[in-house]
Amino acid sequence: MMLDVQNLVHRFPGGVNAVNDVSFSIAAGETLGLVGESGSGKSTIGLLVTRLLAPTGGTILFEGEDITRLPPAALRKLRARLQIVFQDPWGSLNPRMTIGRLLEEPLALHTTLDSAARIAEARRLADRVRLPAASLSRYPHELSGGQLQRVSIARAIANRPKLVVLDEPTSSLDLSVRAGILQLLDELQRETGIAMLFISHDLETVRLVSHRVIVLYLGRIVEQAPAATLFDNPAHPYTQVLLSAHLPPDPAMRLRRHEVTGEIPSPINLPPGCFFAGRCPVALPACTAAPPPAIALEAGHSAACLRIADGTNIIDPVEERA
């Protein structure tokens, strides 16, 4: 496995439980989608697995190496193999550096290439992500959002990493630009076998790019499955609610919606059982007592719901209309 995460936990100061006992793995050449509403812990997990944030508990194995508590010097060496692309390229690129210098920077940090070789490699990277050569002499404010995200991707792949975390990489882009970025990511993965952790609230995009998908609720995995299986046959009540809140791409399709009531638990004072139990239409008293185990439904598909055992985990839609 390229990445193996076991029992990952993170608590922020003040007792905020952001990530709660999360385990997953990613194979070489695989894209794992991570979805959930705001505050579910998606971005925190991205920061943890790239070690931009230190976990409170659990282990992170990258290419078989335990990177959970690497010292700073070892972390610097790790950066060449493990990269992240953030949502906002304007905030992650130095506005005082030209695009050419921005592309040379990771090469200067992690290779022994001389200046001429770095310049040549920066040109090759720009061409690979379909940036015009003229952009190398420009500054970030002179490029569009889509072009800047291509710069971020070029920087991330400069040292041929084994895993890239993509944290909402297309959410700030319009649809036409978004499609180009997704096509670029697909080409890069096919060419290099790179593994990707794709974090997004855009369910349709996740469905398109991911081999497998994990659904998070308040920092805990409630369901994981191959992408087609999860979107066609969601098993956990929360997954059903989450998917029903997303408009279908075809206006002619019938819209099946689920509605839930109740308050979302505070991440400072989480309940002992299923975090969704207080809002779940099919919850049992036992659901509030202890965290439900992940129940296997079929190969690669599991959900943490007690109602799966008796087949009453499916929520009836409260609205169905064209």
Short mmCIF file of C-alpha atoms in Angstrom, two decimals:
data_model
loop_
_atom_site.label_atom_id
_atom_site.label_comp_id
_atom_site.label_asym_id
_atom_site.label_seq_id
_atom_site.Cartn_x
_atom_site.Cartn_y
_atom_site.Cartn_z
CA MET A 1 0.00 0.00 0.00
CA MET A 2 1.15 3.50 -0.79
CA LEU A 3 -0.60 4.92 2.28
CA ASP A 4 -1.97 3.05 5.28
CA VAL A 5 -3.71 5.06 8.00
CA GLN A 6 -4.82 3.33 11.20
CA ASN A 7 -6.93 4.72 14.06
CA LEU A 8 -6.09 8.34 13.22
CA VAL A 9 -7.17 10.88 15.83
CA HIS A 10 -6.78 14.64 16.01
CA ARG A 11 -8.01 17.04 18.66
CA PHE A 12 -7.53 20.76 18.33
CA PRO A 13 -6.87 23.00 21.35
CA GLY A 14 -10.05 23.57 23.29
CA GLY A 15 -11.11 19.94 23.01
CA VAL A 16 -12.43 20.03 19.42
CA ASN A 17 -12.53 16.44 18.16
CA ALA A 18 -11.79 16.84 14.45
CA VAL A 19 -10.78 13.29 13.47
CA ASN A 20 -12.05 10.27 15.38
CA ASP A 21 -10.46 6.83 14.89
CA VAL A 22 -10.15 6.94 11.08
CA SER A 23 -8.53 4.06 9.17
CA PHE A 24 -8.07 3.71 5.41
CA SER A 25 -5.49 2.86 2.76
CA ILE A 26 -4.60 4.01 -0.75
CA ALA A 27 -2.84 1.86 -3.35
CA ALA A 28 -0.45 3.07 -6.04
CA GLY A 29 -2.36 4.47 -9.00
CA GLU A 30 -5.59 4.78 -7.01
CA THR A 31 -7.73 7.83 -6.29
CA LEU A 32 -9.57 7.76 -2.98
CA GLY A 33 -12.39 10.29 -2.64
CA LEU A 34 -13.13 11.84 0.75
CA VAL A 35 -16.55 13.47 1.14
CA GLY A 36 -18.66 14.96 3.91
CA GLU A 37 -20.24 18.25 4.86
CA SER A 38 -18.29 21.21 6.24
CA GLY A 39 -16.70 20.35 9.56
CA SER A 40 -16.50 16.62 8.84
CA GLY A 41 -12.71 16.56 9.12
CA LYS A 42 -11.84 16.14 5.43
CA SER A 43 -9.21 18.86 5.18
CA THR A 44 -7.79 17.99 8.59
CA ILE A 45 -7.15 14.44 7.39
CA GLY A 46 -5.36 15.85 4.33
CA LEU A 47 -3.09 17.92 6.57
CA LEU A 48 -2.46 14.95 8.85
CA VAL A 49 -1.45 12.46 6.17
CA THR A 50 0.95 15.01 4.63
CA ARG A 51 2.26 15.73 8.14
CA LEU A 52 1.53 19.43 7.91
CA LEU A 53 -0.35 18.74 11.13
CA ALA A 54 0.74 16.32 13.86
CA PRO A 55 -1.86 13.69 14.80
CA THR A 56 -3.03 13.25 18.37
CA GLY A 57 -3.12 9.48 17.94
CA GLY A 58 -2.95 6.66 15.42
CA THR A 59 -0.35 5.72 12.83
CA ILE A 60 0.42 6.84 9.27
CA LEU A 61 2.49 4.50 7.10
CA PHE A 62 3.75 5.87 3.79
CA GLU A 63 5.42 3.33 1.51
CA GLY A 64 5.77 1.13 4.58
CA GLU A 65 7.53 3.82 6.62
CA ASP A 66 5.97 5.14 9.81
CA ILE A 67 5.80 8.91 9.30
CA THR A 68 3.50 9.63 12.24
CA ARG A 69 6.12 11.37 14.33
CA LEU A 70 9.00 12.10 12.00
CA PRO A 71 11.42 14.83 13.14
CA PRO A 72 11.59 18.05 11.06
CA ALA A 73 14.69 17.03 9.08
CA ALA A 74 13.10 13.75 7.99
CA LEU A 75 9.85 15.56 7.14
CA ARG A 76 11.69 17.87 4.76
CA LYS A 77 12.99 14.86 2.84
CA LEU A 78 9.49 13.39 2.79
CA ARG A 79 8.02 16.42 0.98
CA ALA A 80 9.44 15.37 -2.38
CA ARG A 81 7.40 12.14 -2.28
CA LEU A 82 4.26 13.40 -0.57
CA GLN A 83 2.58 16.58 -1.82
CA ILE A 84 -0.63 18.57 -1.36
CA VAL A 85 -2.58 20.93 -3.64
CA PHE A 86 -4.78 23.41 -1.81
CA GLN A 87 -8.14 24.86 -2.76
CA ASP A 88 -6.96 28.46 -3.07
CA PRO A 89 -3.96 28.90 -5.38
CA TRP A 90 -3.90 32.64 -4.66
CA GLY A 91 -3.16 31.88 -1.02
CA SER A 92 -0.64 29.10 -1.61
CA LEU A 93 1.62 30.78 -4.19
CA ASN A 94 4.10 33.54 -3.35
CA PRO A 95 2.81 36.68 -5.15
CA ARG A 96 6.34 38.12 -5.34
CA MET A 97 7.77 35.25 -7.38
CA THR A 98 7.37 34.72 -11.11
CA ILE A 99 5.71 31.53 -12.30
CA GLY A 100 9.07 30.29 -13.53
CA ARG A 101 10.64 30.80 -10.11
CA LEU A 102 7.67 29.12 -8.44
CA LEU A 103 8.18 26.04 -10.61
CA GLU A 104 11.93 26.03 -9.95
CA GLU A 105 11.53 26.31 -6.18
CA PRO A 106 10.64 22.65 -5.37
CA LEU A 107 13.49 21.53 -7.65
CA ALA A 108 15.94 23.75 -5.78
CA LEU A 109 14.76 22.32 -2.46
CA HIS A 110 14.80 18.62 -3.33
CA THR A 111 17.23 18.06 -6.23
CA THR A 112 20.85 18.79 -7.09
CA LEU A 113 20.00 20.31 -10.48
CA ASP A 114 21.94 23.43 -11.40
CA SER A 115 20.21 26.67 -12.37
CA ALA A 116 20.12 25.97 -16.10
CA ALA A 117 18.69 22.48 -15.55
CA ARG A 118 16.04 23.84 -13.19
CA ILE A 119 14.96 26.44 -15.74
CA ALA A 120 14.69 23.75 -18.41
CA GLU A 121 12.68 21.50 -16.10
CA ALA A 122 10.37 24.40 -15.17
CA ARG A 123 9.65 24.87 -18.88
CA ARG A 124 8.93 21.16 -19.25
CA LEU A 125 6.56 21.25 -16.25
CA ALA A 126 4.73 24.28 -17.66
CA ASP A 127 4.28 22.49 -20.96
CA ARG A 128 3.11 19.33 -19.20
CA VAL A 129 0.28 21.15 -17.41
CA ARG A 130 -0.50 23.14 -20.56
CA LEU A 131 0.67 26.54 -19.36
CA PRO A 132 1.85 28.89 -22.14
CA ALA A 133 5.60 29.52 -22.12
CA ALA A 134 4.94 33.26 -21.77
CA SER A 135 3.40 32.67 -18.34
CA LEU A 136 6.80 31.75 -16.86
CA SER A 137 7.82 35.41 -16.72
CA ARG A 138 4.54 36.55 -15.21
CA TYR A 139 3.41 36.88 -11.60
CA PRO A 140 0.46 35.05 -10.00
CA HIS A 141 -1.86 38.06 -10.15
CA GLU A 142 -1.49 38.08 -13.95
CA LEU A 143 -2.89 34.56 -14.38
CA SER A 144 -6.43 33.20 -14.15
CA GLY A 145 -7.60 30.90 -11.37
CA GLY A 146 -7.43 27.86 -13.62
CA GLN A 147 -3.89 28.71 -14.72
CA LEU A 148 -2.80 29.21 -11.12
CA GLN A 149 -4.19 25.82 -10.14
CA ARG A 150 -2.15 24.32 -12.98
CA VAL A 151 0.90 26.02 -11.46
CA SER A 152 0.07 24.44 -8.09
CA ILE A 153 -0.26 21.01 -9.71
CA ALA A 154 3.01 21.48 -11.61
CA ARG A 155 4.79 22.34 -8.36
CA ALA A 156 3.26 19.30 -6.67
CA ILE A 157 4.47 16.88 -9.37
CA ALA A 158 7.86 18.53 -9.92
CA ASN A 159 9.74 15.91 -7.90
CA ARG A 160 7.64 12.96 -9.10
CA PRO A 161 5.82 12.27 -5.81
CA LYS A 162 4.16 8.96 -5.01
CA LEU A 163 1.05 10.51 -3.40
CA VAL A 164 -0.69 13.85 -3.87
CA VAL A 165 -3.47 15.12 -1.61
CA LEU A 166 -5.90 17.35 -3.51
CA ASP A 167 -7.94 19.49 -1.12
CA GLU A 168 -10.92 20.94 -3.03
CA PRO A 169 -8.69 21.59 -6.07
CA THR A 170 -11.52 22.64 -8.40
CA SER A 171 -14.13 24.18 -6.11
CA SER A 172 -13.16 27.79 -6.88
CA LEU A 173 -13.13 27.25 -10.66
CA ASP A 174 -15.91 27.50 -13.22
CA LEU A 175 -17.16 24.33 -14.91
CA SER A 176 -15.16 24.56 -18.13
CA VAL A 177 -11.89 25.21 -16.30
CA ARG A 178 -12.72 22.49 -13.77
CA ALA A 179 -13.09 19.91 -16.53
CA GLY A 180 -9.63 20.77 -17.85
CA ILE A 181 -8.04 20.35 -14.42
CA LEU A 182 -9.75 16.98 -13.89
CA GLN A 183 -8.59 15.78 -17.29
CA LEU A 184 -5.05 16.84 -16.44
CA LEU A 185 -5.12 14.92 -13.15
CA ASP A 186 -6.39 11.82 -14.92
CA GLU A 187 -3.61 12.03 -17.51
CA LEU A 188 -0.94 12.46 -14.83
CA GLN A 189 -2.18 9.44 -12.92
CA ARG A 190 -2.27 7.26 -16.02
CA GLU A 191 1.25 8.30 -16.98
CA THR A 192 2.95 8.09 -13.59
CA GLY A 193 0.86 5.75 -11.42
CA ILE A 194 0.59 8.44 -8.76
CA ALA A 195 -1.83 7.85 -5.88
CA MET A 196 -4.31 10.60 -4.99
CA LEU A 197 -6.46 11.53 -2.02
CA PHE A 198 -9.22 13.70 -3.52
CA ILE A 199 -11.04 15.81 -0.92
CA SER A 200 -14.20 17.57 -2.05
CA HIS A 201 -17.77 18.50 -1.22
CA ASP A 202 -18.61 18.25 -4.95
CA LEU A 203 -20.16 14.79 -5.09
CA GLU A 204 -20.41 14.58 -8.87
CA THR A 205 -16.72 15.39 -9.26
CA VAL A 206 -15.79 12.80 -6.65
CA ARG A 207 -17.88 10.23 -8.46
CA LEU A 208 -16.06 10.97 -11.72
CA VAL A 209 -12.48 10.88 -10.46
CA SER A 210 -12.47 8.35 -7.60
CA HIS A 211 -11.95 4.61 -7.58
CA ARG A 212 -13.20 4.37 -3.98
CA VAL A 213 -15.03 6.85 -1.75
CA ILE A 214 -15.09 7.41 2.02
CA VAL A 215 -17.96 9.28 3.68
CA LEU A 216 -17.14 11.21 6.86
CA TYR A 217 -19.46 12.52 9.53
CA LEU A 218 -17.98 14.53 12.40
CA GLY A 219 -14.55 13.05 11.82
CA ARG A 220 -15.65 9.42 11.74
CA ILE A 221 -16.00 7.13 8.71
CA VAL A 222 -19.62 6.06 8.28
CA GLU A 223 -19.28 4.33 4.91
CA GLN A 224 -16.72 3.38 2.29
CA ALA A 225 -17.15 1.62 -1.03
CA PRO A 226 -16.15 1.60 -4.69
CA ALA A 227 -17.41 4.85 -6.20
CA ALA A 228 -20.13 3.33 -8.38
CA THR A 229 -21.41 1.17 -5.52
CA LEU A 230 -21.60 4.02 -3.03
CA PHE A 231 -23.44 6.41 -5.33
CA ASP A 232 -25.85 3.77 -6.65
CA ASN A 233 -26.50 1.88 -3.40
CA PRO A 234 -25.67 3.99 -0.32
CA ALA A 235 -26.15 1.95 2.84
CA HIS A 236 -25.62 4.33 5.75
CA PRO A 237 -28.56 6.66 6.50
CA TYR A 238 -26.23 9.67 6.54
CA THR A 239 -24.83 8.79 3.11
CA GLN A 240 -28.38 8.56 1.77
CA VAL A 241 -29.17 12.00 3.17
CA LEU A 242 -25.93 13.49 1.85
CA LEU A 243 -26.42 12.14 -1.67
CA SER A 244 -30.07 13.20 -1.80
CA ALA A 245 -29.05 16.80 -1.10
CA HIS A 246 -27.09 16.81 -4.36
CA LEU A 247 -29.01 17.74 -7.49
CA PRO A 248 -28.80 15.08 -10.23
CA PRO A 249 -26.85 16.13 -13.35
CA ASP A 250 -29.81 15.34 -15.62
CA PRO A 251 -32.78 17.72 -15.11
CA ALA A 252 -35.12 14.99 -16.39
CA MET A 253 -34.19 12.65 -13.55
CA ARG A 254 -36.60 12.32 -10.65
CA LEU A 255 -35.40 13.92 -7.46
CA ARG A 256 -35.56 11.78 -4.33
CA ARG A 257 -34.91 13.75 -1.17
CA HIS A 258 -34.42 12.80 2.45
CA GLU A 259 -34.86 15.25 5.28
CA VAL A 260 -33.58 14.94 8.82
CA THR A 261 -34.22 17.04 11.90
CA GLY A 262 -32.28 17.58 15.09
CA GLU A 263 -29.06 19.32 16.00
CA ILE A 264 -25.60 18.28 14.86
CA PRO A 265 -23.60 17.24 17.95
CA SER A 266 -20.86 19.56 19.14
CA PRO A 267 -17.36 18.30 18.24
CA ILE A 268 -16.33 19.38 21.74
CA ASN A 269 -18.88 17.07 23.37
CA LEU A 270 -19.55 14.15 21.04
CA PRO A 271 -22.06 11.47 22.07
CA PRO A 272 -20.83 7.96 22.98
CA GLY A 273 -22.67 6.13 20.19
CA CYS A 274 -23.27 6.83 16.52
CA PHE A 275 -22.76 10.56 15.95
CA PHE A 276 -25.71 10.60 13.53
CA ALA A 277 -28.14 8.80 15.86
CA GLY A 278 -29.78 12.00 17.15
CA ARG A 279 -30.84 12.95 13.60
CA CYS A 280 -31.34 9.50 12.08
CA PRO A 281 -34.94 8.48 11.21
CA VAL A 282 -34.19 4.77 11.74
CA ALA A 283 -32.03 4.96 14.87
CA LEU A 284 -32.43 2.43 17.69
CA PRO A 285 -31.74 3.05 21.39
CA ALA A 286 -28.66 0.85 20.96
CA CYS A 287 -27.30 3.32 18.40
CA THR A 288 -26.66 5.86 21.16
CA ALA A 289 -24.78 3.46 23.44
CA ALA A 290 -21.54 2.72 21.59
CA PRO A 291 -19.92 3.42 18.21
CA PRO A 292 -21.36 0.96 15.67
CA PRO A 293 -18.85 -1.36 13.99
CA ALA A 294 -18.28 -1.25 10.25
CA ILE A 295 -20.43 -3.98 8.69
CA ALA A 296 -19.29 -5.50 5.40
CA LEU A 297 -21.98 -5.60 2.72
CA GLU A 298 -19.93 -6.81 -0.23
CA ALA A 299 -16.35 -6.65 -1.46
CA GLY A 300 -14.90 -3.28 -0.51
CA HIS A 301 -18.22 -1.90 0.78
CA SER A 302 -18.86 -1.36 4.47
CA ALA A 303 -21.00 0.93 6.59
CA ALA A 304 -21.12 1.64 10.32
CA CYS A 305 -24.85 1.16 10.96
CA LEU A 306 -26.63 -1.29 13.28
CA ARG A 307 -29.76 -1.27 11.10
CA ILE A 308 -27.96 -3.04 8.26
CA ALA A 309 -28.24 -6.34 10.13
CA ASP A 310 -32.05 -6.39 9.90
CA GLY A 311 -32.29 -4.58 6.56
CA THR A 312 -33.96 -1.45 7.94
CA ASN A 313 -31.14 0.97 7.15
CA ILE A 314 -32.79 2.44 4.04
CA ILE A 315 -34.62 5.71 4.62
CA ASP A 316 -37.89 6.29 2.76
CA PRO A 317 -37.78 9.50 0.69
CA VAL A 318 -40.03 12.26 1.97
CA GLU A 319 -40.29 13.88 -1.44
CA GLU A 320 -40.13 12.60 -4.98
CA ARG A 321 -40.71 14.86 -7.94
CA ALA A 322 -39.56 15.42 -11.48
#
